[in-house]
Amino acid sequence: MKKTLIYFLFLFPILAHAQQQQQKCIRILNAKDSIGIANATLKYNRRDFKTDQQGRCCLVYNSRGVIEVSHTGYKKNIINIIGDGTDTAFFLVPDATFLSEISVKTKKLRSSYLNGLNNQLEISKSDLLKLPSFLGNFDLFQALKTLPGVGNAGEGNAGLYVRGGSPGQNLVLFNNATIFNPTHLLGLFSVFNTDFVQGATIHKSGVPASFKGRLSAVIDVYGTNHINSALEIKGAISPILIEGAIQSPINQNWSVHVGGRKSLMNQTLWPIVNLSSSKTKIHYDFYDLNLESLIKLGTNDLKVSFFTSADDFGLVLNNSDISSRLYWKNIASSIQWKAQINEQIELHSTVAYSNYNFSFSLAQIGTNANVKSSTSELKIESYANILALKNKIVVGAVVTAEGFTPNVPFVKTLGTVLDFDKPSFYNSNNISLFTKWDRDITAALSATAGIRATKYSSGQNGALDNNYAQLYVEPSAQLKYKQAHQIAFRLGASFNKQTSHLVSVSSSNFPTDFWMPATNNLPAGKAWQVSLGVFKDWKMWDAYVDVFYKHMSGAIEFNGGITNLLDNLKIEENIFGGKGNVGGVEFFLRKHNGKLQGTLSYTLSRNRRVFDGLNNGKSFPFRYDRPHDLNLTANYTLTKKWAVSTLFTLASGNAYTAPISRYVVAGSIINEYGGFNNSRMPTYHRLDLGATYKFSKRKHSQSELVFSVYNVYARQNPIVEYHEYLGSLSTSILVKQKNLSLLPILPFISYKVNFPNEK
Amino acid sequence: MKSNIIFLLLLLLVSCKKDVEKYQPKFIVEGSIEQDGYAFVTLTHNLPFYAPIDSAQLDKVVIRYAKVTVSNGAETEVLTGYYDKNTFPYFYYKGSSLRGEAGKKYHLEISYAGLNFSADTEIPNPVSLDSLWFEPKPENKAQLCLKFTDNPNQKNYYKLYTKGIGQVNYIRTLLSNQDDKYFNGKQITLQVNRGAANNTTNKWDPYFNLGDSVSVKFATIPKVGFDFWSAHQNEIVNASNPLMSSTTALPGNIVGQATGIWCGYGTVYYSALANPRN
């Protein structure tokens, strides 16, 4: 397999020189504000081309011809090509009837299936707004979970389990800076403030060579890419959350966008909850802050982005005076610079810094215990997009330096500080070179090939004797064949390495999980994947079926619970590696036009693991093995004021290790467990509804009420089943089966207001 | 072609059916020998998971006709069976001549229905407390605190029990098991929270009533005992924990088709009144 890929890469330049035609690059701009229009369709010689995020599109043409430019939301335009005319920018006039926020982008997703050569899915802000909100929040991760191949992990788990991977096998980027823990509220929703999300691209397989290797997926979230021409102020309030944002141009070439969200639960929710329980006292609040600024200097675009979020959760057990606190904080900041060197070459450079801190502390008067973890990353990246005839080439280099302080315990009990040795500090460096080619081989057949070479090294406590240095090569290739009648086939294969591991302490996606670099004792993870898909486009609908198979090695499991967290002296000894095999078929059907829109996705898959240290080395299902995963979403625009939406989700229950017998030791009933993950929790299903009422537009403001009902029929989706015993062994014991489910029916309302200052 | 697809789909559906694991009978040994004490052993059987836990069922799992032998290499004693309807198991095996001595090794041998189980343990040297006292708590309660000094030249595992008014047996405290690797050679102070008697009661108070007479048992145990009792504690605390549930077998030291523990205890006993100093 690897050999074929290499041959394929060598063949590329030869193919590139086989044709001699002229190339023209065109920018399609909005006539109103001269901002590039992304995803506009250019029809030339019965073929469709799409503009990129900046409204650019390059095509090879003969000497004469007509290009038809169209985009939902704009009036159609016809461009006459005469010779090698010098005009390269063309304008589209907005179509007033399409100016509502949602419909402008309706065609965006559609375009990515048939025209994008990459194996990726796009989700835009407008897609988020089409789903019911969760506690007034239109959540990016919730939307991603409606896509096929992205597993629903059950109640209260925002982690994304993409094609059988775990959340730690995803690379989550925000404006090209890594976010190490993208969740709020113990994992109930993501840290992304929809106001600052223009869209997200998710790569489930064949991850482009420009991204750092991960075994599962890359979720590339990006903010706005254009300079706002008018001041805009937004705000929203709900019983648990307040948020606000201001977006303002400083001048024609410079704009700033600042905003934040802060939960109000310590004022609204917890006082009520705490009143009803004398045993416990809870406090929990979180916030996030976003700042982004865009500067345009001639042909240079500069974008500065800063993001931070933190969660603070405290629990006091009154009858034993024990108080515990979980606190975690993310920072992700980046400076992105895009330079248009000439029509053919575009240079992208990024400097990004990310940091994640976690602490868990426990105190009883006189005794303090805590565990802290942190991870940081500095990344410097530069790559060029080169257009050369029918080739689109990306060449780049990236250096990342990461630091890890995993799981440092501290215990002080009445003056005595317990001895845990010196904390282990790890650092690692990745130096990568990458290149990627996109090329049309014939009018119907196109190919992408990429390769990334990484020199990886890691060490412990700065000591060289623990040095671990490796050279990794990650190839990927895709072939795409587009038939008439809007049918396309795609074949993809890729091989990836992952040089940092998320050590999962709990069975959920929980902030206690910490990052570790690959070391001698904990080698890098590897995965290869092949997929074959068929894509079909109709006027109102589109659909696809994608079959995939993935093999992973170096997947990790942590052999310990939170009680073992303190016992961190040799983390590597408590982690064991294994293999995973995932295969499945994804079905997706979408109606992307009209008053009623919606999606139906279904994934049939199997996900098994083999670990020497688990289940006697026999294969067992992954905890989040999802034989069946179904999602149905729909939204309907009733009137100009009312829009309603719904989401139904159904998935096989989590696999878990169930007891098979009981015995008594020291008067307590102890479970004896059967095979690892030998049982299933009940099937997960849930229905959500949402509605938005837009008030009539005032002179300076536009406001709306967002209603949502989470878990409409109050399904109790248990996250754990256990048994409680009550009685005496001398007489009899009452055994009660308990199902712990987190979220009941949750009706919710939130008020949003927007002050657009239209000049 | 069509029938092939249907067949494949059926196959998928069939393969999705879960395999229900069968209950396998197993013996459970719980044995102890304390310094200056006699060996005490119980032998029981496991219960199928869905069997009711009542006196009829529990009666069936207590093994009464086993031959239980303990030896220290020089001396061997066959333990005598006793019946006591107030405790579980109702039947236990107890020694009366071979006394435990610190620093000595003890071998356990059980024969029952043609099966043999055996185990070895040692009684570690006991460690004395430096002091114990009570701290006042609201609602006329007092918390037990104690201080001891770890031997820097010895690997130690400790286990702590308390007994309050009205309790027949010593009950392990909330965090009963301690490993000296975090405080090797240091003097350490512990604030003790009492533990629940077992996981079939919801009665639990971490403190003592003011003025109560309190007994404390402070024991040193071998590593295998520490591992077993830590796993036992983890199972009780985390069996219902959604985030990190306990799913592993208790790591005992019984050789043969049985699980459980044969553990030596280097014990020191104390008693005091729950009266805070000021």
Short mmCIF file of N, CA and C in Angstrom, two decimals, chain A residues 319-322 364-367 413-414 416-420 505-508 510 512 561-563 566-569 604 606 623 627-628 657 659-676 678-680 719-723 725-735 740, chain B residues 12-13 15-16 18-19 21-24 26 28 30 44-51 53-55 58 85-88 90 133 137-138 143 145 172 181-183 186-191 193 197-202 204 206-207 228-229 232 234-236 238-244 246-248 250 259:
data_model
loop_
_atom_site.label_atom_id
_atom_site.label_comp_id
_atom_site.label_asym_id
_atom_site.label_seq_id
_atom_site.Cartn_x
_atom_site.Cartn_y
_atom_site.Cartn_z
N ASN A 319 -21.68 16.88 55.66
CA ASN A 319 -21.55 16.12 56.90
C ASN A 319 -20.12 15.66 57.18
N SER A 320 -19.22 15.81 56.22
CA SER A 320 -17.83 15.47 56.55
C SER A 320 -16.88 16.63 56.29
N ASP A 321 -17.45 17.83 56.03
CA ASP A 321 -16.62 19.03 55.82
C ASP A 321 -15.63 18.89 54.67
N ILE A 322 -15.93 18.00 53.74
CA ILE A 322 -14.98 17.82 52.64
C ILE A 322 -15.41 18.71 51.48
N GLN A 364 -10.17 18.92 53.61
CA GLN A 364 -10.93 18.77 54.84
C GLN A 364 -10.07 19.55 55.83
N ILE A 365 -10.68 20.26 56.77
CA ILE A 365 -9.90 21.16 57.62
C ILE A 365 -8.57 20.52 58.01
N GLY A 366 -7.49 21.18 57.69
CA GLY A 366 -6.18 20.66 58.06
C GLY A 366 -5.53 19.82 56.99
N THR A 367 -6.32 19.29 56.05
CA THR A 367 -5.75 18.45 55.01
C THR A 367 -6.07 19.05 53.65
N THR A 413 -1.08 17.10 55.04
CA THR A 413 -2.02 16.73 56.08
C THR A 413 -1.50 17.17 57.43
N LEU A 414 -2.19 18.10 58.03
CA LEU A 414 -1.82 18.69 59.32
C LEU A 414 -0.32 18.95 59.41
N THR A 416 2.18 17.92 57.53
CA THR A 416 3.13 17.03 56.86
C THR A 416 2.85 17.05 55.35
N VAL A 417 3.88 17.33 54.58
CA VAL A 417 3.72 17.31 53.14
C VAL A 417 4.16 15.93 52.66
N LEU A 418 3.26 15.24 51.98
CA LEU A 418 3.60 13.90 51.52
C LEU A 418 4.59 13.96 50.37
N ASP A 419 5.37 12.90 50.30
CA ASP A 419 6.49 12.88 49.36
C ASP A 419 6.09 12.14 48.08
N PHE A 420 6.02 12.85 46.99
CA PHE A 420 5.67 12.22 45.71
C PHE A 420 6.83 12.27 44.73
N VAL A 505 -8.58 9.26 32.22
CA VAL A 505 -8.67 8.71 33.57
C VAL A 505 -10.04 8.13 33.81
N SER A 506 -11.03 8.78 33.21
CA SER A 506 -12.40 8.33 33.42
C SER A 506 -12.90 7.68 32.15
N SER A 507 -14.09 7.12 32.24
CA SER A 507 -14.64 6.47 31.06
C SER A 507 -15.38 7.45 30.18
N SER A 508 -15.49 8.70 30.62
CA SER A 508 -16.17 9.70 29.81
C SER A 508 -15.11 10.66 29.28
N PHE A 510 -13.68 13.68 30.15
CA PHE A 510 -13.76 14.44 31.38
C PHE A 510 -12.52 15.29 31.51
N THR A 512 -10.47 15.62 33.76
CA THR A 512 -9.36 14.99 34.47
C THR A 512 -8.37 14.31 33.52
N GLY A 561 -8.11 4.45 38.34
CA GLY A 561 -9.21 5.39 38.52
C GLY A 561 -8.68 6.65 39.16
N ILE A 562 -9.59 7.49 39.62
CA ILE A 562 -9.17 8.75 40.22
C ILE A 562 -8.39 8.51 41.50
N THR A 563 -8.66 7.38 42.17
CA THR A 563 -7.91 7.09 43.39
C THR A 563 -6.44 6.79 43.05
N LEU A 566 -3.29 9.95 42.38
CA LEU A 566 -2.21 10.40 43.25
C LEU A 566 -0.98 9.54 43.04
N ASP A 567 -1.23 8.33 42.62
CA ASP A 567 -0.16 7.36 42.51
C ASP A 567 0.49 7.48 41.13
N ASN A 568 1.03 8.67 40.87
CA ASN A 568 1.40 8.94 39.49
C ASN A 568 2.88 8.71 39.23
N LEU A 569 3.59 8.16 40.19
CA LEU A 569 5.04 8.15 40.06
C LEU A 569 5.49 7.55 38.72
N LEU A 604 -23.59 2.47 10.37
CA LEU A 604 -23.55 1.09 10.84
C LEU A 604 -22.07 0.78 11.00
N ARG A 606 -18.67 -1.26 13.42
CA ARG A 606 -18.15 -2.14 14.47
C ARG A 606 -16.80 -1.59 14.89
N ARG A 623 -15.63 0.86 24.29
CA ARG A 623 -16.74 1.36 25.09
C ARG A 623 -17.77 2.11 24.23
N PRO A 627 -22.82 0.09 17.00
CA PRO A 627 -23.32 -0.64 15.84
C PRO A 627 -24.31 0.23 15.04
N HIS A 628 -25.16 0.94 15.76
CA HIS A 628 -26.14 1.79 15.07
C HIS A 628 -26.07 3.21 15.62
N THR A 657 -18.64 -3.21 31.26
CA THR A 657 -18.29 -4.47 31.89
C THR A 657 -19.30 -4.76 32.99
N PRO A 659 -21.30 -7.06 35.94
CA PRO A 659 -21.03 -8.14 36.90
C PRO A 659 -21.75 -9.42 36.49
N ILE A 660 -21.16 -10.57 36.81
CA ILE A 660 -21.85 -11.83 36.53
C ILE A 660 -22.18 -12.60 37.81
N SER A 661 -21.47 -12.24 38.88
CA SER A 661 -21.86 -12.86 40.14
C SER A 661 -21.48 -11.94 41.30
N ARG A 662 -21.91 -12.34 42.51
CA ARG A 662 -21.61 -11.53 43.69
C ARG A 662 -21.01 -12.41 44.76
N TYR A 663 -20.23 -11.80 45.61
CA TYR A 663 -19.80 -12.52 46.79
C TYR A 663 -19.63 -11.55 47.95
N VAL A 664 -19.40 -12.07 49.12
CA VAL A 664 -19.36 -11.23 50.32
C VAL A 664 -17.95 -11.25 50.89
N VAL A 665 -17.36 -10.07 51.05
CA VAL A 665 -16.06 -9.97 51.72
C VAL A 665 -16.15 -8.86 52.76
N ALA A 666 -15.77 -9.18 53.97
CA ALA A 666 -15.82 -8.24 55.09
C ALA A 666 -17.19 -7.60 55.22
N GLY A 667 -18.22 -8.40 55.03
CA GLY A 667 -19.58 -7.93 55.23
C GLY A 667 -20.15 -7.11 54.10
N SER A 668 -19.33 -6.80 53.08
CA SER A 668 -19.82 -6.00 51.95
C SER A 668 -20.01 -6.89 50.72
N ILE A 669 -20.98 -6.52 49.92
CA ILE A 669 -21.27 -7.29 48.72
C ILE A 669 -20.38 -6.79 47.58
N ILE A 670 -19.65 -7.71 47.01
CA ILE A 670 -18.65 -7.37 45.99
C ILE A 670 -19.08 -8.00 44.68
N ASN A 671 -18.92 -7.25 43.60
CA ASN A 671 -19.26 -7.79 42.28
C ASN A 671 -18.10 -8.54 41.69
N GLU A 672 -18.44 -9.60 40.98
CA GLU A 672 -17.43 -10.27 40.18
C GLU A 672 -17.81 -9.98 38.74
N TYR A 673 -16.84 -9.43 37.98
CA TYR A 673 -17.18 -8.94 36.65
C TYR A 673 -16.90 -9.96 35.56
N GLY A 674 -17.70 -9.88 34.51
CA GLY A 674 -17.53 -10.77 33.36
C GLY A 674 -16.53 -10.18 32.38
N GLY A 675 -16.59 -10.62 31.15
CA GLY A 675 -15.65 -10.16 30.12
C GLY A 675 -15.70 -8.66 29.95
N PHE A 676 -14.59 -8.07 29.56
CA PHE A 676 -14.47 -6.62 29.43
C PHE A 676 -15.47 -6.11 28.39
N ASN A 678 -18.60 -6.49 28.09
CA ASN A 678 -19.41 -7.59 27.56
C ASN A 678 -20.90 -7.27 27.49
N SER A 679 -21.30 -6.13 28.03
CA SER A 679 -22.74 -5.81 28.05
C SER A 679 -23.00 -4.44 27.45
N ARG A 680 -24.26 -4.20 27.19
CA ARG A 680 -24.66 -2.92 26.58
C ARG A 680 -25.61 -2.17 27.47
N ILE A 719 -26.46 6.70 32.19
CA ILE A 719 -25.04 6.67 31.89
C ILE A 719 -24.37 5.55 32.68
N VAL A 720 -25.07 5.08 33.70
CA VAL A 720 -24.52 3.94 34.43
C VAL A 720 -25.67 3.18 35.07
N GLU A 721 -25.51 1.88 35.13
CA GLU A 721 -26.48 1.05 35.85
C GLU A 721 -25.73 0.44 37.01
N TYR A 722 -26.29 0.51 38.19
CA TYR A 722 -25.63 -0.14 39.32
C TYR A 722 -26.68 -0.63 40.30
N HIS A 723 -26.21 -1.30 41.34
CA HIS A 723 -27.14 -1.87 42.30
C HIS A 723 -26.86 -1.34 43.69
N TYR A 725 -27.63 -1.93 47.78
CA TYR A 725 -28.04 -3.00 48.69
C TYR A 725 -28.48 -2.39 50.01
N LEU A 726 -29.55 -2.91 50.55
CA LEU A 726 -30.00 -2.41 51.82
C LEU A 726 -30.54 -3.57 52.64
N GLY A 727 -30.07 -3.70 53.87
CA GLY A 727 -30.56 -4.78 54.72
C GLY A 727 -29.42 -5.38 55.50
N SER A 728 -29.61 -6.60 55.95
CA SER A 728 -28.59 -7.25 56.74
C SER A 728 -28.37 -8.64 56.21
N LEU A 729 -27.12 -9.05 56.20
CA LEU A 729 -26.80 -10.39 55.70
C LEU A 729 -27.38 -11.47 56.62
N SER A 730 -27.73 -11.11 57.85
CA SER A 730 -28.30 -12.11 58.75
C SER A 730 -29.78 -12.36 58.42
N THR A 731 -30.41 -11.41 57.75
CA THR A 731 -31.81 -11.63 57.37
C THR A 731 -31.92 -11.65 55.85
N SER A 732 -32.12 -10.51 55.25
CA SER A 732 -32.11 -10.49 53.79
C SER A 732 -31.75 -9.09 53.29
N ILE A 733 -31.31 -9.05 52.06
CA ILE A 733 -30.84 -7.80 51.47
C ILE A 733 -31.78 -7.43 50.33
N LEU A 734 -32.18 -6.18 50.33
CA LEU A 734 -33.00 -5.69 49.23
C LEU A 734 -32.05 -5.15 48.16
N VAL A 735 -32.12 -5.71 46.97
CA VAL A 735 -31.24 -5.25 45.89
C VAL A 735 -32.05 -4.34 44.99
N LEU A 740 -28.52 5.72 36.63
CA LEU A 740 -28.22 7.13 36.80
C LEU A 740 -28.30 7.80 35.43
N LEU B 12 -25.59 -9.57 10.00
CA LEU B 12 -25.20 -8.43 10.82
C LEU B 12 -26.07 -8.33 12.07
N LEU B 13 -27.37 -8.52 11.85
CA LEU B 13 -28.30 -8.42 12.97
C LEU B 13 -28.02 -9.51 13.99
N SER B 15 -25.25 -11.09 14.44
CA SER B 15 -23.96 -10.89 15.10
C SER B 15 -24.02 -9.77 16.13
N CYS B 16 -25.10 -8.96 16.05
CA CYS B 16 -25.23 -7.88 17.03
C CYS B 16 -25.80 -8.39 18.35
N LYS B 18 -26.14 -9.90 21.83
CA LYS B 18 -25.08 -10.01 22.82
C LYS B 18 -25.01 -11.42 23.42
N ASP B 19 -23.82 -11.80 23.77
CA ASP B 19 -23.65 -13.10 24.40
C ASP B 19 -23.75 -12.90 25.90
N GLU B 21 -22.99 -13.92 29.48
CA GLU B 21 -21.99 -14.77 30.10
C GLU B 21 -22.59 -15.60 31.21
N LYS B 22 -22.05 -16.77 31.34
CA LYS B 22 -22.61 -17.68 32.35
C LYS B 22 -21.91 -17.50 33.68
N TYR B 23 -22.68 -17.73 34.71
CA TYR B 23 -22.17 -17.69 36.06
C TYR B 23 -21.27 -18.90 36.30
N GLN B 24 -20.11 -18.65 36.84
CA GLN B 24 -19.23 -19.76 37.16
C GLN B 24 -18.99 -19.82 38.66
N LYS B 26 -17.52 -20.22 42.25
CA LYS B 26 -16.18 -19.90 42.74
C LYS B 26 -16.19 -19.86 44.26
N ILE B 28 -14.72 -18.36 47.93
CA ILE B 28 -14.11 -17.14 48.44
C ILE B 28 -13.55 -17.43 49.84
N GLU B 30 -11.62 -15.90 53.17
CA GLU B 30 -11.24 -14.69 53.88
C GLU B 30 -10.58 -15.15 55.17
N THR B 44 -16.73 -19.22 51.68
CA THR B 44 -18.07 -19.04 51.10
C THR B 44 -18.00 -19.27 49.60
N HIS B 45 -19.14 -19.12 48.99
CA HIS B 45 -19.33 -19.38 47.59
C HIS B 45 -19.91 -18.12 46.97
N ASN B 46 -19.72 -17.90 45.69
CA ASN B 46 -20.37 -16.72 45.08
C ASN B 46 -21.82 -17.01 44.75
N LEU B 47 -22.58 -15.95 44.52
CA LEU B 47 -24.00 -16.04 44.18
C LEU B 47 -24.20 -15.62 42.73
N PRO B 48 -25.08 -16.31 42.00
CA PRO B 48 -25.36 -15.80 40.65
C PRO B 48 -25.88 -14.37 40.76
N PHE B 49 -25.56 -13.52 39.77
CA PHE B 49 -25.85 -12.10 39.90
C PHE B 49 -27.33 -11.82 40.14
N TYR B 50 -28.20 -12.59 39.49
CA TYR B 50 -29.62 -12.25 39.61
C TYR B 50 -30.34 -13.05 40.70
N ALA B 51 -29.56 -13.82 41.47
CA ALA B 51 -30.19 -14.55 42.57
C ALA B 51 -30.55 -13.57 43.68
N ILE B 53 -30.78 -12.04 47.38
CA ILE B 53 -29.85 -12.17 48.50
C ILE B 53 -30.68 -12.26 49.77
N ASP B 54 -31.10 -13.47 50.11
CA ASP B 54 -31.88 -13.65 51.34
C ASP B 54 -31.27 -14.78 52.15
N SER B 55 -31.83 -15.02 53.32
CA SER B 55 -31.19 -15.98 54.22
C SER B 55 -31.11 -17.37 53.58
N LEU B 58 -28.23 -17.20 51.10
CA LEU B 58 -26.97 -16.99 51.81
C LEU B 58 -26.55 -18.24 52.58
N LYS B 85 -25.12 -17.51 64.58
CA LYS B 85 -26.17 -17.03 63.68
C LYS B 85 -26.24 -15.50 63.59
N ASN B 86 -25.50 -14.80 64.43
CA ASN B 86 -25.57 -13.34 64.40
C ASN B 86 -24.61 -12.70 63.40
N THR B 87 -23.76 -13.50 62.82
CA THR B 87 -22.82 -12.89 61.87
C THR B 87 -22.96 -13.57 60.51
N PHE B 88 -22.34 -12.97 59.52
CA PHE B 88 -22.22 -13.64 58.23
C PHE B 88 -20.74 -13.73 57.91
N TYR B 90 -22.26 -17.54 58.76
CA TYR B 90 -22.71 -18.11 60.03
C TYR B 90 -21.73 -19.14 60.55
N TRP B 133 -5.92 11.73 69.53
CA TRP B 133 -6.74 12.74 70.22
C TRP B 133 -7.98 13.02 69.39
N LYS B 137 -16.16 18.82 66.64
CA LYS B 137 -16.92 19.04 65.40
C LYS B 137 -18.30 19.53 65.80
N PRO B 138 -19.03 20.19 64.87
CA PRO B 138 -20.36 20.71 65.25
C PRO B 138 -21.30 19.58 65.70
N GLN B 143 -13.90 14.37 66.02
CA GLN B 143 -13.19 13.61 64.99
C GLN B 143 -11.90 13.03 65.57
N CYS B 145 -8.16 11.88 65.57
CA CYS B 145 -6.92 12.23 64.88
C CYS B 145 -5.81 11.39 65.47
N ARG B 172 -13.34 -0.89 59.31
CA ARG B 172 -12.28 -0.14 58.63
C ARG B 172 -12.70 1.32 58.48
N LYS B 181 4.90 4.88 50.96
CA LYS B 181 5.79 5.46 49.94
C LYS B 181 5.67 6.98 49.87
N TYR B 182 4.56 7.52 50.37
CA TYR B 182 4.40 8.97 50.32
C TYR B 182 4.91 9.66 51.59
N PHE B 183 5.21 8.86 52.64
CA PHE B 183 5.67 9.52 53.87
C PHE B 183 6.75 8.68 54.53
N LYS B 186 8.72 9.56 57.84
CA LYS B 186 8.22 10.81 58.43
C LYS B 186 7.22 10.52 59.54
N GLN B 187 7.00 11.55 60.35
CA GLN B 187 5.89 11.45 61.29
C GLN B 187 4.66 11.98 60.56
N ILE B 188 3.56 11.21 60.61
CA ILE B 188 2.39 11.60 59.84
C ILE B 188 1.18 11.70 60.74
N THR B 189 0.35 12.72 60.45
CA THR B 189 -0.88 12.92 61.22
C THR B 189 -2.06 12.60 60.32
N LEU B 190 -3.00 11.83 60.81
CA LEU B 190 -4.19 11.52 60.02
C LEU B 190 -5.44 12.02 60.72
N GLN B 191 -6.33 12.63 59.93
CA GLN B 191 -7.65 12.98 60.44
C GLN B 191 -8.53 11.83 60.01
N ASN B 193 -11.79 9.64 59.29
CA ASN B 193 -13.23 9.60 59.11
C ASN B 193 -13.65 8.15 59.26
N ALA B 197 -20.19 0.44 58.08
CA ALA B 197 -19.93 -0.95 58.47
C ALA B 197 -19.77 -1.82 57.23
N ASN B 198 -20.61 -1.61 56.24
CA ASN B 198 -20.54 -2.38 54.99
C ASN B 198 -21.37 -1.65 53.96
N ASN B 199 -21.49 -2.21 52.76
CA ASN B 199 -22.25 -1.50 51.74
C ASN B 199 -23.71 -1.92 51.68
N THR B 200 -24.22 -2.51 52.76
CA THR B 200 -25.64 -2.83 52.77
C THR B 200 -26.38 -1.94 53.77
N THR B 201 -25.68 -0.93 54.25
CA THR B 201 -26.33 -0.01 55.18
C THR B 201 -26.14 1.41 54.68
N ASN B 202 -27.10 2.26 54.97
CA ASN B 202 -26.86 3.66 54.60
C ASN B 202 -26.62 4.52 55.84
N TRP B 204 -24.24 6.10 58.29
CA TRP B 204 -22.82 6.45 58.29
C TRP B 204 -22.62 7.80 58.94
N PRO B 206 -19.16 10.18 59.95
CA PRO B 206 -17.70 10.19 59.95
C PRO B 206 -17.10 10.46 61.33
N TYR B 207 -17.93 10.96 62.28
CA TYR B 207 -17.40 11.36 63.59
C TYR B 207 -18.02 10.53 64.71
N PHE B 228 -5.26 -6.06 48.12
CA PHE B 228 -6.59 -6.64 48.19
C PHE B 228 -7.58 -5.67 48.83
N TRP B 229 -7.20 -5.12 49.98
CA TRP B 229 -8.14 -4.23 50.68
C TRP B 229 -8.32 -2.89 49.97
N HIS B 232 -10.81 -3.74 47.36
CA HIS B 232 -12.09 -3.94 48.03
C HIS B 232 -12.75 -2.58 48.29
N ASN B 234 -12.07 0.22 46.71
CA ASN B 234 -12.38 0.82 45.41
C ASN B 234 -13.69 0.27 44.86
N GLU B 235 -13.90 -1.03 45.02
CA GLU B 235 -15.12 -1.65 44.53
C GLU B 235 -16.34 -1.09 45.27
N ILE B 236 -16.21 -0.90 46.57
CA ILE B 236 -17.34 -0.39 47.35
C ILE B 236 -17.63 1.07 46.98
N ASN B 238 -16.56 2.74 44.17
CA ASN B 238 -16.72 3.07 42.75
C ASN B 238 -17.62 2.16 41.93
N ALA B 239 -18.22 1.13 42.55
CA ALA B 239 -19.07 0.23 41.75
C ALA B 239 -20.18 1.01 41.06
N SER B 240 -20.59 2.14 41.68
CA SER B 240 -21.68 2.90 41.08
C SER B 240 -21.18 4.20 40.47
N ASN B 241 -19.88 4.34 40.33
CA ASN B 241 -19.34 5.59 39.80
C ASN B 241 -19.41 5.60 38.28
N PRO B 242 -20.16 6.56 37.70
CA PRO B 242 -20.33 6.54 36.25
C PRO B 242 -19.04 6.86 35.50
N LEU B 243 -18.13 7.57 36.15
CA LEU B 243 -16.95 8.03 35.43
C LEU B 243 -15.80 7.06 35.49
N MET B 244 -15.65 6.42 36.62
CA MET B 244 -14.53 5.48 36.73
C MET B 244 -14.96 4.29 37.54
N SER B 246 -15.45 0.54 38.91
CA SER B 246 -14.50 -0.53 39.21
C SER B 246 -14.95 -1.77 38.45
N THR B 247 -14.06 -2.38 37.73
CA THR B 247 -14.46 -3.55 36.94
C THR B 247 -13.45 -4.67 37.04
N THR B 248 -12.56 -4.57 37.99
CA THR B 248 -11.54 -5.61 38.05
C THR B 248 -11.74 -6.52 39.25
N LEU B 250 -10.75 -8.61 42.60
CA LEU B 250 -9.90 -8.29 43.73
C LEU B 250 -8.63 -9.16 43.65
N THR B 259 -10.91 -17.39 45.23
CA THR B 259 -10.40 -16.04 45.28
C THR B 259 -10.44 -15.61 46.75
#
